[in-house]
Backbone as a ProteinNet text record, in pm:
[ID]
protein_1_A
[PRIMARY]
MKVKILNIKKTHNKRLSSTLIPVFRDKVSAGFPSPAEDYIERELDLNELCIKNPSSSYFVEVDGDSMIDAGIYPNDILVVDRSITVQHGNIIIACLNNELTVKEIHLKPTPILVPHNSSYSPITITDSHEFEVFGVVTNIIRKLK
[TERTIARY]
-1141.4	-1001.2	-920.1	-836	-748.5	-610.9	-540.4	-402.9	-315.1	-193.1	-97.2	18.2	43.6	154.2	283.8	369.5	491.7	600.4	618.9	730.7	711.8	700.6	696.8	818.9	907.9	1027.5	1039.1	1090.3	1119.7	1244.3	1230.6	1344.2	1379.4	1340.4	1362.6	1507.1	1600.1	1739	1812.8	1739.6	1803.4	1785.2	1884.9	1876.1	1842.6	1747.8	1713.2	1829.5	1855.2	1958.9	1910.7	2001.8	1960.8	2035.9	1965.1	2022.9	1970.1	2059.1	2017	2002.5	1889.3	1855	1835.3	1884.9	1866.2	1719.2	1685.8	1551.4	1562.2	1487.2	1488.1	1398.7	1439.8	1364.1	1238	1230.4	1109.9	1016.6	887.8	789.5	773.8	734	718.5	570.8	531.1	393.4	378.9	482.8	487.6	633.7	670.3	809.4	900.9	1028.4	1127.9	1229.7	1260.7	1357.3	1496.5	1576.7	1715.3	1779	1851.1	1915.1	2039.9	2052.7	2169.9	2179.2	2297.6	2324.7	2255.2	2238.4	2178.4	2035.5	1967.7	1827.9	1812.3	1919	1910.7	1911.4	1803.2	1791.5	1860.3	1840.2	1898.2	1888.2	1929.1	1913.3	1806.9	1744	1634.1	1651.4	1629.8	1624.9	1477.2	1439.4	1298.6	1247.3	1333.4	1291.6	1248.4	1324.8	1292.1	1157	1127.6	1002.6	882.6	899.7	785	768.3	875.3	867.2	909	811.2	839.4	873.6	813.8	835.7	876.5	1006.5	1049.7	1009.8	1012.2	983.5	836.3	751.1	608.6	550.1	636.5	588.1	607.9	523.2	537.8	476	502.6	448	342.5	243.1	146.3	124.5	96.1	65.2	-85.9	-141.2	-285.8	-329	-440.4	-502.3	-651.4	-701.3	-842.8	-862.1	-988.7	-1015.8	-1113.6	-1133.1	-1232.7	-1187.2	-1061.8	-1013.1	-960.9	-999.9	-942.7	-979.6	-1096.5	-1133.2	-1057.2	-984.8	-895.5	-751.9	-733.5	-599	-517.8	-582.8	-514.6	-555.3	-457.7	-484.1	-420.6	-469.3	-406.6	-256.2	-180.9	-34.2	36.9	-35.4	29.5	88.9	192.3	252.1	212.6	154.6	114	212.9	246.3	327.7	229.5	240.3	144.9	219.6	165.3	225.6	128.5	172.6	89	84.7	175.9	181.8	85.6	27.2	-62.9	-201.2	-254	-388.6	-489.4	-577.2	-676.5	-775.2	-796.7	-893.7	-995.3	-1108.3	-1215.8	-1159.1	-1182	-1136.8	-1001.9	-932	-803.7	-825.5	-729.7	-725.4	-647.3	-707.8	-647.1	-634.1	-547.9	-542.7	-610	-708.8	-782	-798.5	-818.1	-853.1	-1001.1	-1081.6	-1225.8	-1262.4	-1307.5	-1344.5	-1232.7	-1111.2	-991	-945.5	-988.6	-943.5	-891.7	-768.4	-712.5	-778.3	-799.7	-860.6	-806.3	-811.8	-778.9	-905.7	-939.4	-1059.8	-1041.6	-1127.2	-1135.8	-1225.8	-1187.3	-1272.1	-1345.4	-1474.6	-1555.2	-1590.1	-1566	-1587.4	-1720.2	-1779.2	-1903.4	-2013.3	-2134.9	-2184.4	-2150	-2126	-2081.1	-1966	-1877.3	-1764	-1810	-1760.2	-1792.4	-1664.8	-1645.3	-1536.3	-1592.6	-1532.8	-1586	-1493.5	-1544.3	-1465.5	-1470.3	-1377.9	-1378.8	-1394.7	-1506.1	-1545	-1694.3	-1773.7	-1919.5	-1971.6	-1885.7	-1927.7	-1933.9	-1882.5	-1877.7	-1957.8	-2011	-2090.3	-2008.3	-2037.5	-1972.7	-2007.4	-1918.1	-1937.7	-1947.6	-2064	-2081.1	-2021.3	-1934.1	-1869.9	-1963.9	-1996.4	-2084.9	-2012.1	-2077.3	-2018.8	-2005.3	-2078.5	-2069	-1944.8	-1877.2	-1756.4	-1632.1	-1540.8	-1406.1	-1333.2	-1288.8	-1232.3	-1110.4	-1003.6	-883	-812.6	-768.6	-694.6	-547.3	-486.5	-344.9	-258.8	-315.9	-236.1	-300.2	-240.2	-288.2	-196.2	-257.1	-179.5	-125.6	4.7	67.4	116	145	197.7	156.1	152.3	125.3	245.5	295.4	407	354.6	370.8	318.1	424.7	444	532.5	456	515.6	452.6	496	607.4	656.6	685.5
-854	-870.3	-830.8	-917.2	-888.5	-852.2	-775.8	-744.2	-775.4	-813.4	-844	-746.4	-671.3	-577.3	-655.7	-638.3	-716.8	-664.8	-536	-483.9	-334.7	-294.4	-151.7	-120.6	-46.8	-4.8	146.3	203.4	345	360.4	434.3	454.3	601.4	676.5	820.8	856.3	790.3	825.6	724.8	632.1	532.4	569.7	548.1	568.8	434.2	433.9	310.2	263.4	133.1	81.4	95.4	104.7	123	28.5	-15.2	-92.2	-29.6	22.5	89.8	-10.3	-3.5	-93.9	-9.5	-55.8	23.3	40.3	157.5	185.8	210.8	135.9	155.3	271.8	351.6	472.1	444	332.2	298.7	213.5	239.7	156.4	25.3	-77.9	-209.5	-236.1	-253.5	-288.5	-439.2	-502.1	-647.4	-683.9	-800.1	-839.6	-766	-766.8	-706.6	-634.2	-510.2	-437.4	-497.5	-466.7	-510.7	-453.5	-532.7	-480.1	-397.7	-351.9	-273.7	-147.3	-106.3	8.9	135.3	149.5	270.8	294.5	191.6	206.2	245.7	238.9	270.4	421.2	472.4	616.1	657.4	580.3	611.1	487.7	501.2	392.1	431.5	332	357.1	271.6	331.4	260.4	235.5	109.6	79.9	154	179.7	259.5	398.8	454.5	587.3	586.7	480.2	469.3	446	361	315.8	386.8	444.7	498.5	644.8	732.4	876.6	925.6	865.3	908.5	788.4	753.9	632.1	627.7	741.3	739.1	712.3	724.3	702.7	591.4	510.5	404.8	267.3	176.2	37	-52.4	-182.3	-280.5	-364	-407.6	-504.6	-609.8	-730.8	-839.9	-861.3	-879.8	-891.8	-1036.6	-1052.7	-1182.4	-1164.2	-1217.5	-1203.2	-1147.3	-1144.2	-1108	-991.6	-912.8	-805.5	-688.4	-688.1	-575.1	-619.5	-737.8	-789.8	-706.3	-643.2	-559.2	-426.5	-397.4	-281.1	-324.2	-453.3	-502	-537.4	-559	-598	-741.9	-832.8	-975.9	-1032.7	-1150.7	-1216.5	-1232.5	-1211.9	-1221.3	-1101.7	-1005.6	-882.8	-811.4	-736	-651.4	-507.5	-440.2	-301.3	-209.7	-100.5	4.3	108.3	139.5	229.2	347.1	466	588.5	650.5	657.1	712.8	864.8	929.8	1076	1141.6	1062.3	1118.6	1143.1	1260.8	1292.9	1214.3	1144.8	1061.3	1149.4	1113.8	1185.6	1086.8	1139	1060.5	979.8	849	763.8	698.3	731.8	666.3	521.4	437.1	302.2	313.9	267.2	287	154.3	156.2	50.7	110.4	39.6	88.4	-24	16	-79	-54.8	-155	-146.3	-252.4	-208.2	-300.2	-401.3	-349.2	-427	-523.3	-501.8	-585.2	-495.6	-524.3	-445.3	-484.7	-384.6	-409	-309.2	-349.1	-256.6	-235.1	-110.2	-74.3	65.4	98.5	236.3	310.7	432.9	510.3	619	627.9	738.9	824.4	951.7	1040.3	1114.8	1121.7	1197	1106.5	1117.9	1210.3	1161.7	1029.9	976.8	881.7	860.9	770.5	626.7	571.3	434.4	365.5	240.7	158.7	75.3	90.3	27.5	-85.3	-208.6	-317.8	-311.2	-375.4	-384.1	-529.8	-586.9	-722.9	-729.1	-763.3	-759.5	-859.3	-949	-1044.3	-980.1	-858.7	-791.3	-662.5	-623.8	-501.7	-389.2	-265.7	-150.5	-144.9	-85.4	-72.6	75.3	116.9	254.9	269.8	366.2	389.8	474.4	421.4	493.9	514.3	586.1	609.6	480.1	376.7	250.1	168.8	208.6	138.3	196.3	108.2	153.1	159.8	277.8	297.3	388.1	345.4	426.7	397.7	503.7	489.8	469.3	369.1	338.1	381.6	444.7	498.4	477.1	542.6	537.3	445.2	353.7	262.1	341	330.8	405.1	314.7	188	97.1	-45.8	-126.1	-269	-343.3	-438.6	-522.1	-664.2	-723.1	-858.3	-944.6	-1061.7	-1159.7	-1232.9	-1248.6	-1325.2	-1470.6	-1497	-1635.9	-1665.7
489.4	457.4	578.8	623.7	736.2	683.3	760.6	726.8	845.5	819.8	925.3	912.1	1016.3	1012.3	1019.9	919.5	911.1	1002.6	1003.5	1079.4	1098.7	1220.6	1248.5	1333.1	1276.2	1348	1337.3	1438.4	1431.3	1346.1	1237.4	1148.2	1138.7	1241.4	1236.6	1204.6	1265.1	1244.6	1158.5	1105.3	1020.8	875.2	800.1	656.6	595.1	504.6	438.1	354.4	357.4	270.4	126.8	36.2	-101.6	-193.4	-291.5	-400	-526.7	-606.3	-727.9	-840.6	-907.8	-1017.1	-1142.9	-1258.5	-1381.4	-1415.9	-1469.4	-1518.4	-1667.7	-1746.5	-1890.7	-1926.7	-2022.7	-2055.8	-2134.6	-2205.1	-2281.4	-2197	-2209.2	-2140.3	-2215.3	-2145.9	-2205	-2228	-2354.9	-2383.1	-2398.3	-2448.6	-2461.8	-2485.5	-2439	-2457.5	-2362.7	-2391	-2303.6	-2390.5	-2356.5	-2438.4	-2425.3	-2521.2	-2514.6	-2389.1	-2314.9	-2194.2	-2224.8	-2349.4	-2386.6	-2302	-2276.3	-2191.7	-2243.1	-2375	-2432.4	-2385.2	-2343.5	-2303.9	-2157.6	-2084.2	-1942.3	-1923.9	-1863.4	-1840.3	-1711.7	-1608.5	-1478.4	-1391.4	-1268.1	-1173.2	-1071.5	-1016.3	-923.9	-799.8	-686.3	-559.4	-529	-505.4	-478	-354.9	-258.9	-143.2	-187.7	-281.9	-333.9	-404.4	-475.2	-549.2	-457.3	-357.6	-276.8	-143.8	-90.9	44.8	43.5	55.7	57.3	197.4	298.9	437.1	522.2	523.5	594.2	740.3	808.6	951.9	982.2	881.6	906.3	819.4	762.1	672.5	733.3	692.4	732.6	624.9	636.3	543.5	614.7	539.3	589.8	482.7	525.4	434.4	433.2	315.3	298.7	317	388.2	406.8	380.1	271.7	239.5	99.9	55.7	-83	-99.3	4.2	-5.5	-92.3	-136	-216.5	-353.5	-397.9	-522.7	-644.6	-643.7	-758.2	-760	-653.2	-650.2	-679.4	-713.2	-744.8	-622.6	-509.7	-386	-355.7	-359.3	-347.2	-219.7	-177	-61.1	-83.2	20.2	24.4	-38.3	-92.9	-137.6	-15.8	-41.5	61.5	29.7	127.5	109.3	178.4	112.9	174.6	226.5	353.7	418.6	479.1	456.8	510.6	610.9	735.4	842.4	841.8	764.9	767.1	667.7	578.7	478.1	539	518	564.1	480.7	549	481.1	406	278.5	196.3	140.2	104.3	43.9	-73.5	-71.9	-181.4	-160.4	-52.7	-23.9	17.1	-15.9	38.9	169.2	278	409.8	484.5	583.3	684.5	807.2	857.7	974.6	1074.9	1197.2	1302	1332.9	1303.8	1327.3	1429.1	1544.8	1653.7	1681.3	1694.2	1728.2	1618.7	1496.1	1385.5	1273.3	1228.8	1119.7	988.8	905	775.4	673.7	546.7	438.6	356	335.6	259.8	201.3	105.2	58	154.5	188	278.6	201.1	227.9	178.7	300	290.3	405.1	399.2	279	262.5	211	252.4	355.9	497.4	512.5	641.2	612.4	709.6	686.2	660.1	550.6	512.3	465.6	510.3	458.5	343.4	226.9	106.6	60.6	58.7	2.9	-149.8	-214.7	-361.4	-401	-360.2	-394.7	-365.8	-466.2	-450.3	-346.4	-298.4	-195.3	-57	-44.5	85.6	79.7	194.3	204.4	263.6	222.6	286.2	435.1	511.1	655.9	689.7	736.4	779.7	918.9	934.5	1064.2	1149.5	1263.9	1356.3	1489	1577.6	1709.9	1789.9	1751.8	1824.8	1785.3	1678.2	1635.2	1701.8	1735.1	1768.7	1636.2	1599.4	1466.3	1473.3	1409.1	1402.6	1270.3	1205	1080.2	1112.6	1048.8	1069.2	951.5	851.7	742.6	606.9	509	371	291.1	215.7	131.3	13.1	-8.9	-118.9	-231.3	-200.6	-302.5	-269.6	-374.1	-361.4	-417.4	-341.2	-387.5	-397.1	-513.9	-536.3	-601.5	-544	-605.3	-713.7	-828.6	-935.6	-933	-871.1	-859	-714
[MASK]
+++++++++++++++++++++++++++++++++++++++++++++++++++++++++++++++++++++++++++++++++++++++++++++++++++++++++++++++++++++++++++++++++++++++++++++++++

């Protein structure tokens, strides 16, 4: 699975623009609740929901199907945070031998990149690989239409 970095900008001193959207207090199991004002609990900015560390976050677009069993599909947009310390089981963006990839990382007993599609094999990271972590995936954004 390849990933394409959409936009990396330094946003250290920039404030993310915000658009507040109503959040309904009841969860939706099927159908859609009445849009009546009484059901609105608060407003939500999608930046607030998806981006905890703006200065260290970026988006990537997914190309490939090696992570479909983890719910990551081609053309999904991933929110990635470079400030999060990588832990066993995280979904990460990594550069492996000069190619960006998204995979789950297992750190024990040895580092392994694990795809979530039985058509692909795990990749054991060895000293012969050029390997660098580019961040931890925190959110998936998918267009339905």
